[in-house]
mmCIF file of C-alpha atoms and ligand atoms in Angstrom:
data_model
loop_
_atom_site.group_PDB
_atom_site.id
_atom_site.type_symbol
_atom_site.label_atom_id
_atom_site.label_comp_id
_atom_site.label_asym_id
_atom_site.label_seq_id
_atom_site.Cartn_x
_atom_site.Cartn_y
_atom_site.Cartn_z
ATOM 1 C CA UNK A 239 10.187 -25.453 -16.334
ATOM 2 C CA UNK A 240 8.754 -22.323 -14.730
ATOM 3 C CA UNK A 241 10.478 -20.704 -11.776
ATOM 4 C CA UNK A 242 8.764 -19.555 -8.596
ATOM 5 C CA UNK A 243 10.550 -16.967 -6.447
ATOM 6 C CA UNK A 244 9.727 -16.535 -2.789
ATOM 7 C CA UNK A 245 10.531 -13.205 -1.150
ATOM 8 C CA UNK A 246 10.503 -12.922 2.642
ATOM 9 C CA UNK A 247 11.582 -9.813 4.592
ATOM 10 C CA UNK A 248 13.361 -10.418 7.868
ATOM 11 C CA UNK A 249 13.866 -7.962 10.704
ATOM 12 C CA UNK A 250 15.224 -9.424 13.930
ATOM 13 C CA UNK A 251 13.511 -12.767 13.414
ATOM 14 C CA UNK A 252 16.320 -15.054 14.545
ATOM 15 C CA UNK A 253 14.117 -17.322 16.709
ATOM 16 C CA UNK A 254 11.640 -18.012 13.909
ATOM 17 C CA UNK A 255 13.865 -18.358 10.850
ATOM 18 C CA UNK A 256 14.703 -22.043 10.999
ATOM 19 C CA UNK A 257 11.116 -23.131 11.597
ATOM 20 C CA UNK A 258 9.865 -20.787 8.880
ATOM 21 C CA UNK A 259 12.447 -21.985 6.385
ATOM 22 C CA UNK A 260 11.598 -25.607 7.119
ATOM 23 C CA UNK A 261 7.869 -25.128 6.644
ATOM 24 C CA UNK A 262 8.502 -23.183 3.441
ATOM 25 C CA UNK A 263 10.893 -25.790 2.123
ATOM 26 C CA UNK A 264 8.438 -28.596 2.889
ATOM 27 C CA UNK A 265 5.830 -26.855 0.759
ATOM 28 C CA UNK A 266 8.161 -25.957 -2.118
ATOM 29 C CA UNK A 267 10.117 -29.194 -2.538
ATOM 30 C CA UNK A 268 7.299 -31.331 -3.984
ATOM 31 C CA UNK A 269 6.216 -28.605 -6.428
ATOM 32 C CA UNK A 270 6.944 -29.239 -10.108
ATOM 33 C CA UNK A 271 8.671 -25.865 -10.400
ATOM 34 C CA UNK A 272 12.149 -24.538 -10.045
ATOM 35 C CA UNK A 273 12.218 -22.431 -6.894
ATOM 36 C CA UNK A 274 14.347 -19.678 -5.433
ATOM 37 C CA UNK A 275 13.981 -18.247 -1.946
ATOM 38 C CA UNK A 276 15.133 -14.696 -1.302
ATOM 39 C CA UNK A 277 15.410 -13.602 2.295
ATOM 40 C CA UNK A 278 15.816 -9.857 2.671
ATOM 41 C CA UNK A 279 17.490 -9.052 5.942
ATOM 42 C CA UNK A 280 16.276 -5.538 6.705
ATOM 43 C CA UNK A 281 19.186 -4.433 8.884
ATOM 44 C CA UNK A 282 18.580 -6.937 11.694
ATOM 45 C CA UNK A 283 20.639 -6.410 14.817
ATOM 46 C CA UNK A 284 20.186 -9.924 16.236
ATOM 47 C CA UNK A 285 21.650 -13.163 14.854
ATOM 48 C CA UNK A 286 19.342 -13.230 11.797
ATOM 49 C CA UNK A 287 22.209 -12.526 9.407
ATOM 50 C CA UNK A 288 24.320 -15.519 10.462
ATOM 51 C CA UNK A 289 21.257 -17.743 10.605
ATOM 52 C CA UNK A 290 20.274 -16.752 7.053
ATOM 53 C CA UNK A 291 23.784 -17.248 5.727
ATOM 54 C CA UNK A 292 23.830 -20.704 7.231
ATOM 55 C CA UNK A 293 20.522 -21.561 5.587
ATOM 56 C CA UNK A 294 21.802 -20.210 2.251
ATOM 57 C CA UNK A 295 24.934 -22.313 2.576
ATOM 58 C CA UNK A 296 22.938 -25.486 3.091
ATOM 59 C CA UNK A 297 20.378 -24.881 0.342
ATOM 60 C CA UNK A 298 21.256 -23.710 -3.164
ATOM 61 C CA UNK A 299 17.740 -22.343 -3.703
ATOM 62 C CA UNK A 300 18.248 -19.777 -0.950
ATOM 63 C CA UNK A 301 19.760 -16.316 -1.274
ATOM 64 C CA UNK A 302 20.159 -13.881 1.610
ATOM 65 C CA UNK A 303 20.121 -10.170 0.809
ATOM 66 C CA UNK A 304 21.413 -7.987 3.611
ATOM 67 C CA UNK A 305 20.326 -4.363 3.518
ATOM 68 C CA UNK A 306 22.726 -1.760 4.905
ATOM 69 C CA UNK A 307 20.276 -0.664 7.614
ATOM 70 C CA UNK A 308 16.638 -1.002 8.612
ATOM 71 C CA UNK A 309 14.710 0.479 5.692
ATOM 72 C CA UNK A 310 11.307 -0.871 6.685
ATOM 73 C CA UNK A 311 9.067 -3.704 5.588
ATOM 74 C CA UNK A 312 7.902 -2.153 2.286
ATOM 75 C CA UNK A 313 11.421 -1.232 1.186
ATOM 76 C CA UNK A 314 12.684 -4.709 2.106
ATOM 77 C CA UNK A 315 9.912 -6.259 0.026
ATOM 78 C CA UNK A 316 10.886 -4.058 -2.915
ATOM 79 C CA UNK A 317 14.522 -5.110 -2.624
ATOM 80 C CA UNK A 318 13.420 -8.754 -2.785
ATOM 81 C CA UNK A 319 11.073 -8.125 -5.705
ATOM 82 C CA UNK A 320 13.896 -6.452 -7.635
ATOM 83 C CA UNK A 321 16.141 -9.442 -7.014
ATOM 84 C CA UNK A 322 13.550 -12.083 -7.931
ATOM 85 C CA UNK A 323 13.910 -13.755 -11.312
ATOM 86 C CA UNK A 324 10.929 -16.123 -11.247
ATOM 87 C CA UNK A 325 7.933 -16.340 -13.567
ATOM 88 C CA UNK A 326 5.845 -16.108 -10.418
ATOM 89 C CA UNK A 327 6.887 -14.264 -7.287
ATOM 90 C CA UNK A 328 5.320 -14.842 -3.893
ATOM 91 C CA UNK A 329 5.965 -12.424 -1.025
ATOM 92 C CA UNK A 330 5.261 -13.429 2.543
ATOM 93 C CA UNK A 331 6.299 -12.505 6.085
ATOM 94 C CA UNK A 332 8.987 -14.618 7.664
ATOM 95 C CA UNK A 333 7.311 -14.860 11.077
ATOM 96 C CA UNK A 334 4.981 -17.701 10.116
ATOM 97 C CA UNK A 335 1.820 -15.593 10.119
ATOM 98 C CA UNK A 336 1.431 -16.066 6.375
ATOM 99 C CA UNK A 337 1.034 -19.842 5.981
ATOM 100 C CA UNK A 338 3.305 -21.204 3.212
ATOM 101 C CA UNK A 339 0.820 -24.035 2.638
ATOM 102 C CA UNK A 340 -1.281 -21.584 0.595
ATOM 103 C CA UNK A 341 1.493 -21.217 -1.978
ATOM 104 C CA UNK A 342 0.475 -24.207 -4.164
ATOM 105 C CA UNK A 343 -3.070 -22.844 -4.364
ATOM 106 C CA UNK A 344 -1.745 -19.387 -5.248
ATOM 107 C CA UNK A 345 0.350 -20.869 -8.047
ATOM 108 C CA UNK A 346 -2.628 -22.886 -9.302
ATOM 109 C CA UNK A 347 -4.679 -19.676 -9.483
ATOM 110 C CA UNK A 348 -1.856 -17.959 -11.360
ATOM 111 C CA UNK A 349 -1.662 -20.880 -13.787
ATOM 112 C CA UNK A 350 -5.378 -20.490 -14.402
ATOM 113 C CA UNK A 351 -4.801 -16.952 -15.651
ATOM 114 C CA UNK A 352 -4.621 -14.569 -12.707
ATOM 115 C CA UNK A 353 -1.696 -12.153 -12.606
ATOM 116 C CA UNK A 354 -2.226 -11.082 -9.021
ATOM 117 C CA UNK A 355 -3.276 -13.421 -6.221
ATOM 118 C CA UNK A 356 -3.909 -11.123 -3.259
ATOM 119 C CA UNK A 357 -4.565 -12.685 0.126
ATOM 120 C CA UNK A 358 -6.961 -11.192 2.606
ATOM 121 C CA UNK A 359 -6.690 -11.685 6.353
ATOM 122 C CA UNK A 360 -9.900 -13.013 7.838
ATOM 123 C CA UNK A 361 -10.786 -11.906 11.352
ATOM 124 C CA UNK A 362 -7.875 -12.949 13.493
ATOM 125 C CA UNK A 363 -8.911 -13.884 17.025
ATOM 126 C CA UNK A 364 -5.328 -13.678 18.273
ATOM 127 C CA UNK A 365 -5.047 -10.046 17.216
ATOM 128 C CA UNK A 366 -5.466 -7.420 19.922
ATOM 129 C CA UNK A 367 -8.478 -5.116 19.927
ATOM 130 C CA UNK A 368 -6.330 -2.084 19.137
ATOM 131 C CA UNK A 369 -4.677 -3.545 16.039
ATOM 132 C CA UNK A 370 -7.989 -4.956 14.753
ATOM 133 C CA UNK A 371 -9.839 -1.658 15.154
ATOM 134 C CA UNK A 372 -7.051 0.515 13.741
ATOM 135 C CA UNK A 373 -6.780 -1.777 10.708
ATOM 136 C CA UNK A 374 -10.539 -1.652 10.146
ATOM 137 C CA UNK A 375 -10.683 2.151 10.481
ATOM 138 C CA UNK A 376 -7.629 2.533 8.291
ATOM 139 C CA UNK A 377 -9.102 0.600 5.359
ATOM 140 C CA UNK A 378 -12.411 2.388 5.693
ATOM 141 C CA UNK A 379 -10.692 5.809 5.580
ATOM 142 C CA UNK A 380 -8.372 4.770 2.770
ATOM 143 C CA UNK A 381 -11.171 3.458 0.573
ATOM 144 C CA UNK A 382 -13.132 6.670 1.099
ATOM 145 C CA UNK A 383 -10.219 8.960 0.320
ATOM 146 C CA UNK A 384 -8.242 7.143 -2.351
ATOM 147 C CA UNK A 385 -9.229 6.489 -5.953
ATOM 148 C CA UNK A 386 -7.427 3.136 -5.884
ATOM 149 C CA UNK A 387 -9.471 0.548 -3.997
ATOM 150 C CA UNK A 388 -7.747 -1.539 -1.316
ATOM 151 C CA UNK A 389 -8.838 -4.953 -0.108
ATOM 152 C CA UNK A 390 -9.701 -4.574 3.612
ATOM 153 C CA UNK A 391 -7.274 -6.719 5.571
ATOM 154 C CA UNK A 392 -5.109 -7.137 2.490
ATOM 155 C CA UNK A 393 -1.740 -8.556 3.467
ATOM 156 C CA UNK A 394 1.656 -8.309 1.828
ATOM 157 C CA UNK A 395 1.222 -12.011 1.149
ATOM 158 C CA UNK A 396 0.597 -12.266 -2.553
ATOM 159 C CA UNK A 397 1.639 -13.763 -5.818
ATOM 160 C CA UNK A 398 2.555 -11.653 -8.824
ATOM 161 C CA UNK A 399 3.098 -12.913 -12.346
ATOM 162 C CA UNK A 400 6.218 -11.734 -14.128
ATOM 163 C CA UNK A 401 4.329 -9.124 -16.138
ATOM 164 C CA UNK A 402 2.526 -7.798 -13.061
ATOM 165 C CA UNK A 403 5.848 -7.606 -11.236
ATOM 166 C CA UNK A 404 7.495 -5.761 -14.130
ATOM 167 C CA UNK A 405 4.597 -3.322 -14.114
ATOM 168 C CA UNK A 406 4.908 -2.831 -10.367
ATOM 169 C CA UNK A 407 8.618 -2.217 -10.722
ATOM 170 C CA UNK A 408 7.933 0.474 -13.313
ATOM 171 C CA UNK A 409 6.451 2.614 -10.522
ATOM 172 C CA UNK A 410 9.492 4.562 -9.405
ATOM 173 C CA UNK A 411 8.036 6.386 -6.430
ATOM 174 C CA UNK A 412 9.933 6.670 -3.179
ATOM 175 C CA UNK A 413 7.109 6.363 -0.657
ATOM 176 C CA UNK A 414 5.912 2.844 -1.165
ATOM 177 C CA UNK A 415 2.626 1.373 -0.131
ATOM 178 C CA UNK A 416 2.696 -1.905 -2.004
ATOM 179 C CA UNK A 417 -0.916 -2.893 -1.350
ATOM 180 C CA UNK A 418 -2.074 0.286 -3.082
ATOM 181 C CA UNK A 419 0.519 0.041 -5.844
ATOM 182 C CA UNK A 420 -0.459 -3.540 -6.655
ATOM 183 C CA UNK A 421 -4.087 -2.494 -6.814
ATOM 184 C CA UNK A 422 -3.136 0.483 -9.000
ATOM 185 C CA UNK A 423 -1.367 -1.578 -11.684
ATOM 186 C CA UNK A 424 -4.567 -3.505 -12.366
ATOM 187 C CA UNK A 425 -4.377 -6.885 -14.179
ATOM 188 C CA UNK A 426 -6.641 -9.833 -13.487
ATOM 189 C CA UNK A 427 -6.549 -10.433 -9.789
ATOM 190 C CA UNK A 428 -8.218 -12.703 -7.336
ATOM 191 C CA UNK A 429 -8.599 -12.488 -3.574
ATOM 192 C CA UNK A 430 -7.675 -15.486 -1.486
ATOM 193 C CA UNK A 431 -8.909 -15.248 2.123
ATOM 194 C CA UNK A 432 -6.902 -16.893 4.888
ATOM 195 C CA UNK A 433 -6.812 -17.035 8.661
ATOM 196 C CA UNK A 434 -3.476 -15.694 9.875
ATOM 197 C CA UNK A 435 -1.433 -18.031 12.022
ATOM 198 C CA UNK A 436 0.198 -17.112 15.285
ATOM 199 C CA UNK A 437 3.716 -15.754 15.088
ATOM 200 C CA UNK A 438 6.143 -18.674 15.519
ATOM 201 C CA UNK A 439 8.055 -16.663 18.126
ATOM 202 C CA UNK A 440 9.091 -13.133 18.997
ATOM 203 C CA UNK A 441 6.945 -10.019 18.885
ATOM 204 C CA UNK A 442 5.610 -7.830 16.093
ATOM 205 C CA UNK A 443 8.258 -5.618 14.500
ATOM 206 C CA UNK A 444 5.622 -3.091 13.463
ATOM 207 C CA UNK A 445 5.950 -0.435 16.113
ATOM 208 C CA UNK A 446 3.217 2.168 16.404
ATOM 209 C CA UNK A 447 5.505 4.591 14.600
ATOM 210 C CA UNK A 448 5.977 2.179 11.713
ATOM 211 C CA UNK A 449 2.214 1.662 11.513
ATOM 212 C CA UNK A 450 1.683 5.418 11.343
ATOM 213 C CA UNK A 451 4.292 5.748 8.618
ATOM 214 C CA UNK A 452 2.663 3.007 6.544
ATOM 215 C CA UNK A 453 -0.716 4.657 7.036
ATOM 216 C CA UNK A 454 0.496 8.073 5.955
ATOM 217 C CA UNK A 455 2.318 6.619 2.935
ATOM 218 C CA UNK A 456 -0.938 4.940 1.949
ATOM 219 C CA UNK A 457 -3.178 7.985 2.382
ATOM 220 C CA UNK A 458 -0.863 10.648 1.040
ATOM 221 C CA UNK A 459 0.393 8.609 -1.951
ATOM 222 C CA UNK A 460 -3.026 7.472 -3.026
ATOM 223 C CA UNK A 461 -5.258 10.378 -2.133
ATOM 224 C CA UNK A 462 -5.243 14.081 -2.915
ATOM 225 C CA UNK A 463 -8.327 14.665 -0.765
ATOM 226 C CA UNK A 464 -6.388 16.270 2.125
ATOM 227 C CA UNK A 465 -5.079 18.888 -0.308
ATOM 228 C CA UNK A 466 -8.586 19.807 -1.377
ATOM 229 C CA UNK A 467 -9.921 20.428 2.126
ATOM 230 C CA UNK A 468 -9.244 24.157 1.576
ATOM 231 C CA UNK A 469 -11.688 24.256 -1.330
ATOM 232 C CA UNK A 470 -14.484 22.677 0.701
ATOM 233 C CA UNK A 471 -13.773 24.996 3.621
ATOM 234 C CA UNK A 472 -13.857 27.973 1.235
ATOM 235 C CA UNK A 473 -17.240 26.831 -0.060
ATOM 236 C CA UNK A 474 -18.521 26.469 3.484
ATOM 237 C CA UNK A 475 -17.457 29.998 4.470
ATOM 238 C CA UNK A 476 -18.973 31.402 1.299
ATOM 239 C CA UNK A 477 -22.294 29.761 2.155
ATOM 240 C CA UNK A 478 -22.081 31.170 5.698
ATOM 241 C CA UNK A 479 -21.420 34.648 4.266
ATOM 242 C CA UNK A 480 -24.483 34.347 2.009
ATOM 243 C CA UNK A 481 -26.644 33.145 4.896
ATOM 244 C CA UNK A 482 -25.473 36.111 6.949
ATOM 245 C CA UNK A 483 -26.325 38.584 4.177
ATOM 246 C CA UNK A 484 -29.769 37.035 3.755
ATOM 247 C CA UNK A 485 -30.325 37.176 7.526
ATOM 248 C CA UNK A 486 -29.324 40.855 7.755
ATOM 249 C CA UNK A 487 -31.420 41.770 4.695
ATOM 250 C CA UNK A 488 -34.465 40.017 6.123
ATOM 251 C CA UNK A 489 -34.112 42.008 9.320
ATOM 252 C CA UNK A 490 -33.770 45.256 7.353
ATOM 253 C CA UNK A 491 -36.818 44.461 5.257
ATOM 254 C CA UNK A 492 -38.907 43.731 8.348
ATOM 255 C CA UNK A 493 -37.822 47.147 9.680
ATOM 256 C CA UNK A 494 -36.549 45.536 12.846
ATOM 257 C CA UNK A 495 -33.047 47.047 12.654
ATOM 258 C CA UNK A 496 -32.904 47.778 16.389
ATOM 259 C CA UNK A 497 -32.305 44.106 17.082
ATOM 260 C CA UNK A 498 -28.965 44.254 15.205
ATOM 261 C CA UNK A 499 -25.904 45.325 17.188
ATOM 262 C CA UNK A 500 -24.231 48.214 15.336
ATOM 263 C CA UNK A 501 -21.300 47.049 13.225
ATOM 264 C CA UNK A 502 -22.140 43.366 13.571
ATOM 265 C CA UNK A 503 -23.379 42.884 10.018
ATOM 266 C CA UNK A 504 -20.427 44.437 8.249
ATOM 267 C CA UNK A 505 -17.857 42.880 10.572
ATOM 268 C CA UNK A 506 -19.379 39.431 10.286
ATOM 269 C CA UNK A 507 -19.625 39.719 6.523
ATOM 270 C CA UNK A 508 -15.978 40.749 6.179
ATOM 271 C CA UNK A 509 -14.875 37.946 8.446
ATOM 272 C CA UNK A 510 -16.744 35.288 6.523
ATOM 273 C CA UNK A 511 -15.869 36.553 3.067
ATOM 274 C CA UNK A 512 -12.167 36.932 3.901
ATOM 275 C CA UNK A 513 -12.106 33.412 5.348
ATOM 276 C CA UNK A 514 -13.807 32.117 2.210
ATOM 277 C CA UNK A 515 -11.318 33.867 -0.084
ATOM 278 C CA UNK A 516 -8.331 32.611 1.926
ATOM 279 C CA UNK A 517 -9.641 29.066 1.945
ATOM 280 C CA UNK A 518 -10.317 29.146 -1.784
ATOM 281 C CA UNK A 519 -6.801 30.372 -2.458
ATOM 282 C CA UNK A 520 -5.363 27.676 -0.188
ATOM 283 C CA UNK A 521 -7.538 25.146 -1.987
ATOM 284 C CA UNK A 522 -6.290 26.270 -5.407
ATOM 285 C CA UNK A 523 -2.707 26.004 -4.175
ATOM 286 C CA UNK A 524 -3.638 22.531 -2.936
ATOM 287 C CA UNK A 525 -4.880 21.578 -6.397
ATOM 288 C CA UNK A 526 -1.663 22.780 -8.021
ATOM 289 C CA UNK A 527 0.459 20.940 -5.462
ATOM 290 C CA UNK A 528 -1.670 17.876 -6.149
ATOM 291 C CA UNK A 529 -0.874 18.103 -9.855
ATOM 292 C CA UNK A 530 2.828 18.613 -9.135
ATOM 293 C CA UNK A 531 2.731 15.659 -6.758
ATOM 294 C CA UNK A 532 1.190 13.411 -9.416
ATOM 295 C CA UNK A 533 3.887 14.467 -11.853
ATOM 296 C CA UNK A 534 6.889 14.009 -9.579
ATOM 297 C CA UNK A 535 5.811 10.479 -8.721
ATOM 298 C CA UNK A 536 6.730 9.621 -12.334
ATOM 299 C CA UNK A 537 4.276 6.810 -12.469
ATOM 300 C CA UNK A 538 3.736 5.436 -15.942
ATOM 301 C CA UNK A 539 0.659 6.804 -17.644
ATOM 302 C CA UNK A 540 -0.596 3.319 -18.483
ATOM 303 C CA UNK A 541 0.431 -0.304 -18.393
ATOM 304 C CA UNK A 542 -0.030 -2.741 -21.270
ATOM 305 C CA UNK A 543 -1.063 -6.194 -20.088
ATOM 306 C CA UNK A 544 -0.261 -7.965 -23.333
ATOM 307 C CA UNK A 545 -0.038 -7.282 -27.009
ATOM 308 C CA UNK A 546 -1.885 -9.602 -29.252
ATOM 309 C CA UNK A 547 -1.271 -10.079 -32.920
ATOM 310 C CA UNK A 548 -2.755 -12.695 -35.184
ATOM 311 C CA UNK A 549 0.378 -14.791 -35.594
ATOM 312 C CA UNK A 550 2.107 -14.242 -32.271
ATOM 313 C CA UNK A 551 0.893 -13.267 -28.866
ATOM 314 C CA UNK A 552 3.569 -11.769 -26.697
ATOM 315 C CA UNK A 553 3.512 -10.243 -23.292
ATOM 316 C CA UNK A 554 4.819 -6.785 -22.752
ATOM 317 C CA UNK A 555 4.575 -4.476 -19.829
ATOM 318 C CA UNK A 556 6.403 -1.340 -20.719
ATOM 319 C CA UNK A 557 4.400 1.667 -19.797
ATOM 320 C CA UNK A 558 7.393 3.949 -19.607
ATOM 321 C CA UNK A 559 6.896 5.744 -22.885
ATOM 322 C CA UNK A 560 3.472 7.306 -22.815
ATOM 323 C CA UNK A 561 2.293 8.220 -26.272
ATOM 324 C CA UNK A 562 -0.424 10.829 -26.311
HETATM 325 N N1 UDP B 266 9.838 -6.390 8.867
HETATM 326 C C1 UDP B 266 10.897 -5.830 8.147
HETATM 327 N N2 UDP B 266 11.325 -4.570 8.476
HETATM 328 C C2 UDP B 266 10.744 -3.831 9.474
HETATM 329 C C3 UDP B 266 9.621 -4.389 10.166
HETATM 330 C C4 UDP B 266 9.199 -5.662 9.828
HETATM 331 O O1 UDP B 266 11.451 -6.457 7.240
HETATM 332 O O2 UDP B 266 11.185 -2.712 9.716
HETATM 333 C C5 UDP B 266 9.396 -7.754 8.496
HETATM 334 C C6 UDP B 266 9.235 -8.715 9.664
HETATM 335 O O3 UDP B 266 10.431 -9.429 9.882
HETATM 336 C C7 UDP B 266 8.122 -9.639 9.182
HETATM 337 C C8 UDP B 266 7.261 -8.726 8.320
HETATM 338 O O4 UDP B 266 8.080 -7.619 7.960
HETATM 339 O O5 UDP B 266 8.608 -10.690 8.378
HETATM 340 C C9 UDP B 266 6.017 -8.234 9.021
HETATM 341 O O6 UDP B 266 6.326 -7.636 10.251
HETATM 342 P P1 UDP B 266 5.590 -8.002 11.604
HETATM 343 O O7 UDP B 266 5.291 -9.449 11.670
HETATM 344 O O8 UDP B 266 6.393 -7.439 12.707
HETATM 345 O O9 UDP B 266 4.247 -7.161 11.450
HETATM 346 P P2 UDP B 266 2.776 -7.606 11.904
HETATM 347 O O10 UDP B 266 2.558 -8.982 11.358
HETATM 348 O O11 UDP B 266 2.784 -7.558 13.387
HETATM 349 O O12 UDP B 266 1.879 -6.571 11.275
HETATM 350 MG MG1 MG B 267 3.726 -10.602 11.589
#
């Protein structure tokens, strides 16, 4: 029998845990799969820890992982993914916004051959204007800047097959933006839209600071564009310098030199050309830093989805040893 692991990060969610666990359990119990539920307590300072331990005591499927401090949503998810042993792993928030009733459909899609079932938040009327707009702007900017596409409104509510999870875990980078990383590993994936529910209780744990950190992890881990701004600026100044030379020459040729303030031409030219040179040099440094950055992330060079041979088909996901 196949095993399904559920991973749910928890940060100060005491008032919602029991209701969330019950709705999750009601969905999982009738499934013809072995199930394990991993709660990752991300350094909660309320009664979440005791509540989780009590749930784990009453249900053998449940494990509670307590992190040593608050590491953040993405890190908590990674801790749960590392601990999961299932053939399929589903991650979802523990505040009830990601409806567990979608899980059977996600598993059915996985059984039909998808390795990644990524959910997408449909317009959420309960969401404030600010959060809706920032999310929209964020995905637009990210998809412009990054080479890895992101599903707009993609949530950390998804199913991964074992081989997709192993591939994801082979990305050893420190700054983690899971939505981008899951998109980066590839595999057959499908998008499942859903309308987010209201939080069961409590308030969002994503402070503005945490949102900013997630945003910068996403942009700076998946895009080198900011590093290359210098090159574009250098090009711009060079064009300005050329325009200035052409302008001054045209005035000289028309014999109208009186209209030029003395010293303006040479000063302006020096200013523009020096700015162009500086920007180009900054841009080249940016390119080198970009290359260094790609290297130090130690991402695998490629990921094998499966190896097929005539007499036995076996799955393998090691991308650790790149062969040129
Ligand atoms: N969370 C976490 N660590 C944090 C912040 C949030 O583990 O530092 C968990 C939180 O308990 C919830 C999920 O991540 O299960 C999503 O957080 P939240 O609901 O606050 O974000 P929102 O839905 O408002 O974007
Ligand atoms: Mg939430």
